[in-house]
Amino acid sequence: PYTEPFFVSQNVTIKAIPAWCDMVVSNPPRSYTVSTIKGDASGDGVIDIQDVVAIVHFILGSPDSEFAENLADMNGDGVVDIFDAMLLVNYVLNHTSTPSGSRMMTRGDEPKENIVLTAETDGISIGVDQVERFTAFQFDLSLPNGTELSDVKLVSESSTHRLMFAYNGGNTYRVIGFSMSNDLFQATDGKFIELQLTKAVNGSVSVDNVLFVAPNQQKTIFGGGQLGTTAIENLEMNSDAEDIYNLRGQKQGNSHD
């Protein structure tokens, strides 16, 4: 492989095998990156939920001009289809630190908006301003030792969106959501998603590396959010509570009453 700069004096075709790297092509006074990262369907040098949206657009027949079909073919069978999208979803979920920097913000991006975290009876909810602009998201959730993420659900039910999460060690989870038909998220009372927690203990909950993607494949970086110990203490009273029934099957209360 080439590890040093090289120069050409005329138009040439550079053939590259997709790998976990990218290369920079300079044409004074301008330089730009040519991505060769397997899975980087949007061609921006970073693997994240935007690449899943790019594949969805391709499958639906409306690919972006920057769509990298060869990099989107995750299983190398020469066809980009829903199987490649699912392979990429699994990669985004389970690789929180890669050479492409998928866990961190993309090059040069800074948070443009903020999320809002609210303590609920069995977890937390997340809200963003005008979530109806977006069709996909991803973020990382950090919980206190012993607290677990048990479920993720939309506040407004949707049959076209898929929500998934994966435990990535160190009390952190990667959470993603997307639509295979590019439908928009909906909010209720300013909230669009709920995270259900179990075994809540004293500590803080934080959400970081927040990324939303619009139907036109433009992504927006959000600043993270955090809930302090008071909110978690309120949740603690609802964790591990057991319902109590009489012999007739009638609910009498729970173990925290």
PDB file of C-alpha atoms in Angstrom:
ATOM      1  CA  PRO A   1       0.000   0.000   0.000  1.00  0.00           C
ATOM      2  CA  TYR A   2       1.045   3.612  -0.543  1.00  0.00           C
ATOM      3  CA  THR A   3       2.033   5.313   2.702  1.00  0.00           C
ATOM      4  CA  GLU A   4       3.762   8.356   1.192  1.00  0.00           C
ATOM      5  CA  PRO A   5       2.404  11.188  -0.990  1.00  0.00           C
ATOM      6  CA  PHE A   6       2.589  10.649  -4.748  1.00  0.00           C
ATOM      7  CA  PHE A   7       1.796  12.977  -7.645  1.00  0.00           C
ATOM      8  CA  VAL A   8       0.252  12.679 -11.091  1.00  0.00           C
ATOM      9  CA  SER A   9       0.413  15.225 -13.901  1.00  0.00           C
ATOM     10  CA  GLN A  10      -2.751  14.260 -15.774  1.00  0.00           C
ATOM     11  CA  ASN A  11      -6.183  12.787 -15.250  1.00  0.00           C
ATOM     12  CA  VAL A  12      -5.910   9.216 -14.009  1.00  0.00           C
ATOM     13  CA  THR A  13      -8.167   6.612 -12.412  1.00  0.00           C
ATOM     14  CA  ILE A  14      -7.031   5.511  -8.975  1.00  0.00           C
ATOM     15  CA  LYS A  15      -8.265   2.054  -8.069  1.00  0.00           C
ATOM     16  CA  ALA A  16      -8.489   1.370  -4.338  1.00  0.00           C
ATOM     17  CA  ILE A  17      -9.610  -1.610  -2.310  1.00  0.00           C
ATOM     18  CA  PRO A  18     -12.059  -0.613   0.448  1.00  0.00           C
ATOM     19  CA  ALA A  19     -10.268  -0.728   3.781  1.00  0.00           C
ATOM     20  CA  TRP A  20     -10.345   0.968   7.178  1.00  0.00           C
ATOM     21  CA  CYS A  21      -8.626   4.093   5.959  1.00  0.00           C
ATOM     22  CA  ASP A  22      -9.097   6.968   3.553  1.00  0.00           C
ATOM     23  CA  MET A  23      -6.837   9.042   1.335  1.00  0.00           C
ATOM     24  CA  VAL A  24      -6.524  12.740   0.654  1.00  0.00           C
ATOM     25  CA  VAL A  25      -6.305  14.008  -2.900  1.00  0.00           C
ATOM     26  CA  SER A  26      -4.719  17.444  -3.252  1.00  0.00           C
ATOM     27  CA  ASN A  27      -5.292  19.731  -6.203  1.00  0.00           C
ATOM     28  CA  PRO A  28      -3.790  23.104  -5.202  1.00  0.00           C
ATOM     29  CA  PRO A  29      -5.172  25.144  -3.678  1.00  0.00           C
ATOM     30  CA  ARG A  30      -7.787  22.527  -2.720  1.00  0.00           C
ATOM     31  CA  SER A  31      -7.592  19.184  -0.931  1.00  0.00           C
ATOM     32  CA  TYR A  32     -10.383  16.692  -0.463  1.00  0.00           C
ATOM     33  CA  THR A  33     -10.799  13.232   1.019  1.00  0.00           C
ATOM     34  CA  VAL A  34     -11.558  10.176  -1.065  1.00  0.00           C
ATOM     35  CA  SER A  35     -13.071   7.659   1.300  1.00  0.00           C
ATOM     36  CA  THR A  36     -12.150   3.989   0.937  1.00  0.00           C
ATOM     37  CA  ILE A  37     -13.806   2.908   4.186  1.00  0.00           C
ATOM     38  CA  LYS A  38     -16.060  -0.109   3.821  1.00  0.00           C
ATOM     39  CA  GLY A  39     -19.513   0.999   4.943  1.00  0.00           C
ATOM     40  CA  ASP A  40     -18.964   4.709   4.324  1.00  0.00           C
ATOM     41  CA  ALA A  41     -21.881   4.905   1.895  1.00  0.00           C
ATOM     42  CA  SER A  42     -22.128   8.708   2.156  1.00  0.00           C
ATOM     43  CA  GLY A  43     -18.426   9.110   1.353  1.00  0.00           C
ATOM     44  CA  ASP A  44     -17.646  11.573   4.152  1.00  0.00           C
ATOM     45  CA  GLY A  45     -14.918   9.477   5.793  1.00  0.00           C
ATOM     46  CA  VAL A  46     -17.011   8.589   8.860  1.00  0.00           C
ATOM     47  CA  ILE A  47     -19.257   5.579   9.517  1.00  0.00           C
ATOM     48  CA  ASP A  48     -22.483   6.514  11.307  1.00  0.00           C
ATOM     49  CA  ILE A  49     -26.263   6.424  10.969  1.00  0.00           C
ATOM     50  CA  GLN A  50     -26.056   8.780   7.958  1.00  0.00           C
ATOM     51  CA  ASP A  51     -24.581   5.901   5.943  1.00  0.00           C
ATOM     52  CA  VAL A  52     -27.589   3.719   6.786  1.00  0.00           C
ATOM     53  CA  VAL A  53     -29.876   6.507   5.541  1.00  0.00           C
ATOM     54  CA  ALA A  54     -27.770   6.752   2.352  1.00  0.00           C
ATOM     55  CA  ILE A  55     -28.310   3.036   1.654  1.00  0.00           C
ATOM     56  CA  VAL A  56     -32.041   3.396   2.329  1.00  0.00           C
ATOM     57  CA  HIS A  57     -32.176   6.209  -0.250  1.00  0.00           C
ATOM     58  CA  PHE A  58     -30.369   3.990  -2.758  1.00  0.00           C
ATOM     59  CA  ILE A  59     -32.761   1.077  -2.170  1.00  0.00           C
ATOM     60  CA  LEU A  60     -35.721   3.439  -2.618  1.00  0.00           C
ATOM     61  CA  GLY A  61     -34.266   4.694  -5.897  1.00  0.00           C
ATOM     62  CA  SER A  62     -33.172   8.176  -4.862  1.00  0.00           C
ATOM     63  CA  PRO A  63     -29.438   7.982  -4.069  1.00  0.00           C
ATOM     64  CA  ASP A  64     -27.437  11.103  -3.310  1.00  0.00           C
ATOM     65  CA  SER A  65     -24.822  12.175  -5.866  1.00  0.00           C
ATOM     66  CA  GLU A  66     -22.093  11.320  -3.334  1.00  0.00           C
ATOM     67  CA  PHE A  67     -23.383   7.781  -2.747  1.00  0.00           C
ATOM     68  CA  ALA A  68     -20.506   5.273  -2.808  1.00  0.00           C
ATOM     69  CA  GLU A  69     -22.120   2.072  -4.054  1.00  0.00           C
ATOM     70  CA  ASN A  70     -18.940  -0.011  -3.808  1.00  0.00           C
ATOM     71  CA  LEU A  71     -18.481   0.969  -0.158  1.00  0.00           C
ATOM     72  CA  ALA A  72     -22.160   0.332   0.622  1.00  0.00           C
ATOM     73  CA  ASP A  73     -21.900  -3.303  -0.529  1.00  0.00           C
ATOM     74  CA  MET A  74     -21.133  -4.618   2.957  1.00  0.00           C
ATOM     75  CA  ASN A  75     -21.159  -8.334   2.134  1.00  0.00           C
ATOM     76  CA  GLY A  76     -19.368  -7.950  -1.209  1.00  0.00           C
ATOM     77  CA  ASP A  77     -21.962  -9.757  -3.312  1.00  0.00           C
ATOM     78  CA  GLY A  78     -22.118  -6.989  -5.924  1.00  0.00           C
ATOM     79  CA  VAL A  79     -25.626  -5.874  -4.918  1.00  0.00           C
ATOM     80  CA  VAL A  80     -26.615  -3.148  -2.443  1.00  0.00           C
ATOM     81  CA  ASP A  81     -29.814  -4.185  -0.704  1.00  0.00           C
ATOM     82  CA  ILE A  82     -31.543  -4.361   2.678  1.00  0.00           C
ATOM     83  CA  PHE A  83     -29.065  -6.993   3.877  1.00  0.00           C
ATOM     84  CA  ASP A  84     -26.225  -4.487   3.482  1.00  0.00           C
ATOM     85  CA  ALA A  85     -28.260  -1.906   5.415  1.00  0.00           C
ATOM     86  CA  MET A  86     -28.754  -4.354   8.291  1.00  0.00           C
ATOM     87  CA  LEU A  87     -25.062  -5.297   8.323  1.00  0.00           C
ATOM     88  CA  LEU A  88     -24.207  -1.629   8.570  1.00  0.00           C
ATOM     89  CA  VAL A  89     -26.776  -1.085  11.337  1.00  0.00           C
ATOM     90  CA  ASN A  90     -25.103  -3.835  13.359  1.00  0.00           C
ATOM     91  CA  TYR A  91     -21.716  -2.257  12.760  1.00  0.00           C
ATOM     92  CA  VAL A  92     -22.842   1.195  13.887  1.00  0.00           C
ATOM     93  CA  LEU A  93     -24.427  -0.337  16.984  1.00  0.00           C
ATOM     94  CA  ASN A  94     -21.455  -2.404  18.080  1.00  0.00           C
ATOM     95  CA  HIS A  95     -18.399  -0.382  17.073  1.00  0.00           C
ATOM     96  CA  THR A  96     -18.172   2.662  19.307  1.00  0.00           C
ATOM     97  CA  SER A  97     -14.524   3.359  18.515  1.00  0.00           C
ATOM     98  CA  THR A  98     -13.139   2.765  15.031  1.00  0.00           C
ATOM     99  CA  PRO A  99     -10.349   4.195  12.860  1.00  0.00           C
ATOM    100  CA  SER A 100     -13.049   6.059  10.963  1.00  0.00           C
ATOM    101  CA  GLY A 101     -14.111   7.871  14.127  1.00  0.00           C
ATOM    102  CA  SER A 102     -17.744   6.762  14.029  1.00  0.00           C
ATOM    103  CA  ARG A 103     -18.137   7.267  17.783  1.00  0.00           C
ATOM    104  CA  MET A 104     -16.980  10.870  17.678  1.00  0.00           C
ATOM    105  CA  MET A 105     -18.224  13.865  15.746  1.00  0.00           C
ATOM    106  CA  THR A 106     -17.380  14.093  12.099  1.00  0.00           C
ATOM    107  CA  ARG A 107     -14.455  16.187  10.999  1.00  0.00           C
ATOM    108  CA  GLY A 108     -14.994  19.886  11.645  1.00  0.00           C
ATOM    109  CA  ASP A 109     -18.498  19.489  13.080  1.00  0.00           C
ATOM    110  CA  GLU A 110     -19.580  21.265  16.257  1.00  0.00           C
ATOM    111  CA  PRO A 111     -22.865  20.878  18.148  1.00  0.00           C
ATOM    112  CA  LYS A 112     -25.487  23.135  16.603  1.00  0.00           C
ATOM    113  CA  GLU A 113     -28.441  22.313  18.867  1.00  0.00           C
ATOM    114  CA  ASN A 114     -29.127  20.716  22.239  1.00  0.00           C
ATOM    115  CA  ILE A 115     -31.238  17.827  23.464  1.00  0.00           C
ATOM    116  CA  VAL A 116     -33.473  17.906  26.547  1.00  0.00           C
ATOM    117  CA  LEU A 117     -33.469  15.047  29.084  1.00  0.00           C
ATOM    118  CA  THR A 118     -36.418  14.589  31.450  1.00  0.00           C
ATOM    119  CA  ALA A 119     -36.764  12.129  34.333  1.00  0.00           C
ATOM    120  CA  GLU A 120     -39.824   9.863  34.000  1.00  0.00           C
ATOM    121  CA  THR A 121     -41.318   7.297  36.377  1.00  0.00           C
ATOM    122  CA  ASP A 122     -39.391   4.393  34.863  1.00  0.00           C
ATOM    123  CA  GLY A 123     -36.557   6.070  32.984  1.00  0.00           C
ATOM    124  CA  ILE A 124     -35.852   9.198  30.984  1.00  0.00           C
ATOM    125  CA  SER A 125     -37.282  10.875  27.913  1.00  0.00           C
ATOM    126  CA  ILE A 126     -35.426  12.835  25.249  1.00  0.00           C
ATOM    127  CA  GLY A 127     -36.674  15.804  23.313  1.00  0.00           C
ATOM    128  CA  VAL A 128     -35.192  17.927  20.534  1.00  0.00           C
ATOM    129  CA  ASP A 129     -36.523  21.029  18.853  1.00  0.00           C
ATOM    130  CA  GLN A 130     -38.663  20.113  15.840  1.00  0.00           C
ATOM    131  CA  VAL A 131     -37.767  16.421  15.725  1.00  0.00           C
ATOM    132  CA  GLU A 132     -40.187  16.211  12.782  1.00  0.00           C
ATOM    133  CA  ARG A 133     -37.213  17.351  10.640  1.00  0.00           C
ATOM    134  CA  PHE A 134     -35.437  14.027  11.056  1.00  0.00           C
ATOM    135  CA  THR A 135     -35.692  10.421   9.933  1.00  0.00           C
ATOM    136  CA  ALA A 136     -32.748   8.823  11.822  1.00  0.00           C
ATOM    137  CA  PHE A 137     -30.574   9.329  14.890  1.00  0.00           C
ATOM    138  CA  GLN A 138     -27.828   7.804  17.003  1.00  0.00           C
ATOM    139  CA  PHE A 139     -26.389   8.583  20.425  1.00  0.00           C
ATOM    140  CA  ASP A 140     -24.389   7.037  23.260  1.00  0.00           C
ATOM    141  CA  LEU A 141     -25.974   6.570  26.695  1.00  0.00           C
ATOM    142  CA  SER A 142     -23.886   6.344  29.894  1.00  0.00           C
ATOM    143  CA  LEU A 143     -25.516   5.001  33.061  1.00  0.00           C
ATOM    144  CA  PRO A 144     -24.428   4.650  36.707  1.00  0.00           C
ATOM    145  CA  ASN A 145     -22.882   1.334  37.738  1.00  0.00           C
ATOM    146  CA  GLY A 146     -25.645  -1.241  38.144  1.00  0.00           C
ATOM    147  CA  THR A 147     -28.319   0.643  36.191  1.00  0.00           C
ATOM    148  CA  GLU A 148     -29.420  -1.054  32.962  1.00  0.00           C
ATOM    149  CA  LEU A 149     -31.217   0.052  29.799  1.00  0.00           C
ATOM    150  CA  SER A 150     -34.148  -2.331  29.338  1.00  0.00           C
ATOM    151  CA  ASP A 151     -36.123  -0.822  26.454  1.00  0.00           C
ATOM    152  CA  VAL A 152     -36.300   2.065  23.990  1.00  0.00           C
ATOM    153  CA  LYS A 153     -39.573   3.263  22.490  1.00  0.00           C
ATOM    154  CA  LEU A 154     -40.987   6.212  20.572  1.00  0.00           C
ATOM    155  CA  VAL A 155     -43.430   8.462  22.417  1.00  0.00           C
ATOM    156  CA  SER A 156     -45.564   8.542  19.254  1.00  0.00           C
ATOM    157  CA  GLU A 157     -45.905   4.990  17.963  1.00  0.00           C
ATOM    158  CA  SER A 158     -44.601   4.294  14.461  1.00  0.00           C
ATOM    159  CA  SER A 159     -44.684   1.094  12.421  1.00  0.00           C
ATOM    160  CA  THR A 160     -42.046   2.349   9.989  1.00  0.00           C
ATOM    161  CA  HIS A 161     -39.251   3.224  12.414  1.00  0.00           C
ATOM    162  CA  ARG A 162     -36.778   0.763  13.871  1.00  0.00           C
ATOM    163  CA  LEU A 163     -35.189   1.389  17.273  1.00  0.00           C
ATOM    164  CA  MET A 164     -32.197  -0.659  18.395  1.00  0.00           C
ATOM    165  CA  PHE A 165     -29.656  -0.514  21.195  1.00  0.00           C
ATOM    166  CA  ALA A 166     -26.540  -2.459  22.160  1.00  0.00           C
ATOM    167  CA  TYR A 167     -24.484  -2.663  25.346  1.00  0.00           C
ATOM    168  CA  ASN A 168     -20.927  -1.593  24.626  1.00  0.00           C
ATOM    169  CA  GLY A 169     -19.279  -2.147  27.999  1.00  0.00           C
ATOM    170  CA  GLY A 170     -18.370   0.340  30.679  1.00  0.00           C
ATOM    171  CA  ASN A 171     -22.050   1.050  31.478  1.00  0.00           C
ATOM    172  CA  THR A 172     -22.560   2.576  28.008  1.00  0.00           C
ATOM    173  CA  TYR A 173     -25.097   1.809  25.298  1.00  0.00           C
ATOM    174  CA  ARG A 174     -25.290   2.825  21.634  1.00  0.00           C
ATOM    175  CA  VAL A 175     -28.875   3.683  20.616  1.00  0.00           C
ATOM    176  CA  ILE A 176     -29.997   4.187  17.007  1.00  0.00           C
ATOM    177  CA  GLY A 177     -33.281   4.785  15.216  1.00  0.00           C
ATOM    178  CA  PHE A 178     -34.126   4.953  11.516  1.00  0.00           C
ATOM    179  CA  SER A 179     -36.930   4.460   9.007  1.00  0.00           C
ATOM    180  CA  MET A 180     -36.724   2.140   5.999  1.00  0.00           C
ATOM    181  CA  SER A 181     -39.212   4.463   4.248  1.00  0.00           C
ATOM    182  CA  ASN A 182     -37.587   7.746   5.373  1.00  0.00           C
ATOM    183  CA  ASP A 183     -40.586   8.707   7.480  1.00  0.00           C
ATOM    184  CA  LEU A 184     -40.151  11.541   9.975  1.00  0.00           C
ATOM    185  CA  PHE A 185     -40.191  11.208  13.743  1.00  0.00           C
ATOM    186  CA  GLN A 186     -43.085  12.692  15.688  1.00  0.00           C
ATOM    187  CA  ALA A 187     -43.087  14.278  19.127  1.00  0.00           C
ATOM    188  CA  THR A 188     -45.612  14.465  21.971  1.00  0.00           C
ATOM    189  CA  ASP A 189     -45.294  17.310  24.480  1.00  0.00           C
ATOM    190  CA  GLY A 190     -41.815  18.025  23.129  1.00  0.00           C
ATOM    191  CA  LYS A 191     -40.590  14.459  23.720  1.00  0.00           C
ATOM    192  CA  PHE A 192     -39.970  11.869  21.031  1.00  0.00           C
ATOM    193  CA  ILE A 193     -38.258   8.895  22.693  1.00  0.00           C
ATOM    194  CA  GLU A 194     -38.329   7.154  26.078  1.00  0.00           C
ATOM    195  CA  LEU A 195     -35.524   5.093  27.605  1.00  0.00           C
ATOM    196  CA  GLN A 196     -36.695   2.589  30.204  1.00  0.00           C
ATOM    197  CA  LEU A 197     -34.198   1.870  32.995  1.00  0.00           C
ATOM    198  CA  THR A 198     -34.041  -0.928  35.556  1.00  0.00           C
ATOM    199  CA  LYS A 199     -32.048  -1.346  38.757  1.00  0.00           C
ATOM    200  CA  ALA A 200     -31.641   2.438  38.986  1.00  0.00           C
ATOM    201  CA  VAL A 201     -29.015   3.560  41.501  1.00  0.00           C
ATOM    202  CA  ASN A 202     -27.682   6.892  42.650  1.00  0.00           C
ATOM    203  CA  GLY A 203     -25.616   8.565  39.934  1.00  0.00           C
ATOM    204  CA  SER A 204     -25.911  10.522  36.734  1.00  0.00           C
ATOM    205  CA  VAL A 205     -27.181   9.677  33.269  1.00  0.00           C
ATOM    206  CA  SER A 206     -25.538  11.289  30.252  1.00  0.00           C
ATOM    207  CA  VAL A 207     -26.221  11.250  26.526  1.00  0.00           C
ATOM    208  CA  ASP A 208     -23.348  12.088  24.167  1.00  0.00           C
ATOM    209  CA  ASN A 209     -22.279  11.863  20.518  1.00  0.00           C
ATOM    210  CA  VAL A 210     -25.783  12.814  19.371  1.00  0.00           C
ATOM    211  CA  LEU A 211     -26.401  12.818  15.636  1.00  0.00           C
ATOM    212  CA  PHE A 212     -29.669  13.308  13.698  1.00  0.00           C
ATOM    213  CA  VAL A 213     -30.160  12.840   9.959  1.00  0.00           C
ATOM    214  CA  ALA A 214     -32.802  14.551   7.793  1.00  0.00           C
ATOM    215  CA  PRO A 215     -34.525  12.962   4.759  1.00  0.00           C
ATOM    216  CA  ASN A 216     -32.144  14.851   2.454  1.00  0.00           C
ATOM    217  CA  GLN A 217     -29.260  13.040   4.220  1.00  0.00           C
ATOM    218  CA  GLN A 218     -28.022  16.210   5.910  1.00  0.00           C
ATOM    219  CA  LYS A 219     -26.905  15.535   9.471  1.00  0.00           C
ATOM    220  CA  THR A 220     -27.080  17.757  12.535  1.00  0.00           C
ATOM    221  CA  ILE A 221     -24.793  17.369  15.541  1.00  0.00           C
ATOM    222  CA  PHE A 222     -26.443  17.931  18.927  1.00  0.00           C
ATOM    223  CA  GLY A 223     -24.811  18.754  22.209  1.00  0.00           C
ATOM    224  CA  GLY A 224     -25.172  16.053  24.861  1.00  0.00           C
ATOM    225  CA  GLY A 225     -27.260  16.185  28.016  1.00  0.00           C
ATOM    226  CA  GLN A 226     -27.059  14.955  31.595  1.00  0.00           C
ATOM    227  CA  LEU A 227     -29.361  14.230  34.525  1.00  0.00           C
ATOM    228  CA  GLY A 228     -27.900  14.559  38.014  1.00  0.00           C
ATOM    229  CA  THR A 229     -28.202  12.454  41.135  1.00  0.00           C
ATOM    230  CA  THR A 230     -31.566  13.910  42.214  1.00  0.00           C
ATOM    231  CA  ALA A 231     -33.317  12.628  39.101  1.00  0.00           C
ATOM    232  CA  ILE A 232     -31.771   9.172  39.481  1.00  0.00           C
ATOM    233  CA  GLU A 233     -32.756   9.009  43.139  1.00  0.00           C
ATOM    234  CA  ASN A 234     -36.342   9.655  42.064  1.00  0.00           C
ATOM    235  CA  LEU A 235     -36.117   6.776  39.613  1.00  0.00           C
ATOM    236  CA  GLU A 236     -34.613   4.480  42.218  1.00  0.00           C
ATOM    237  CA  MET A 237     -37.891   4.155  44.079  1.00  0.00           C
ATOM    238  CA  ASN A 238     -39.520   2.682  40.963  1.00  0.00           C
ATOM    239  CA  SER A 239     -36.829   0.117  40.173  1.00  0.00           C
ATOM    240  CA  ASP A 240     -37.258  -3.502  41.229  1.00  0.00           C
ATOM    241  CA  ALA A 241     -40.765  -2.794  42.557  1.00  0.00           C
ATOM    242  CA  GLU A 242     -42.972  -5.902  42.510  1.00  0.00           C
ATOM    243  CA  ASP A 243     -46.732  -5.854  42.093  1.00  0.00           C
ATOM    244  CA  ILE A 244     -48.688  -7.567  44.871  1.00  0.00           C
ATOM    245  CA  TYR A 245     -51.917  -9.487  44.096  1.00  0.00           C
ATOM    246  CA  ASN A 246     -54.471 -11.220  46.297  1.00  0.00           C
ATOM    247  CA  LEU A 247     -55.718 -14.773  45.738  1.00  0.00           C
ATOM    248  CA  ARG A 248     -58.381 -13.490  43.359  1.00  0.00           C
ATOM    249  CA  GLY A 249     -55.745 -11.959  41.086  1.00  0.00           C
ATOM    250  CA  GLN A 250     -56.601  -8.396  42.085  1.00  0.00           C
ATOM    251  CA  LYS A 251     -53.692  -5.955  42.340  1.00  0.00           C
ATOM    252  CA  GLN A 252     -53.261  -4.650  45.903  1.00  0.00           C
ATOM    253  CA  GLY A 253     -50.186  -2.457  45.353  1.00  0.00           C
ATOM    254  CA  ASN A 254     -46.448  -3.017  45.027  1.00  0.00           C
ATOM    255  CA  SER A 255     -43.479  -3.703  47.263  1.00  0.00           C
ATOM    256  CA  HIS A 256     -42.623   0.009  47.536  1.00  0.00           C
ATOM    257  CA  ASP A 257     -46.069   1.100  48.700  1.00  0.00           C
TER     258      ASP A 257
END
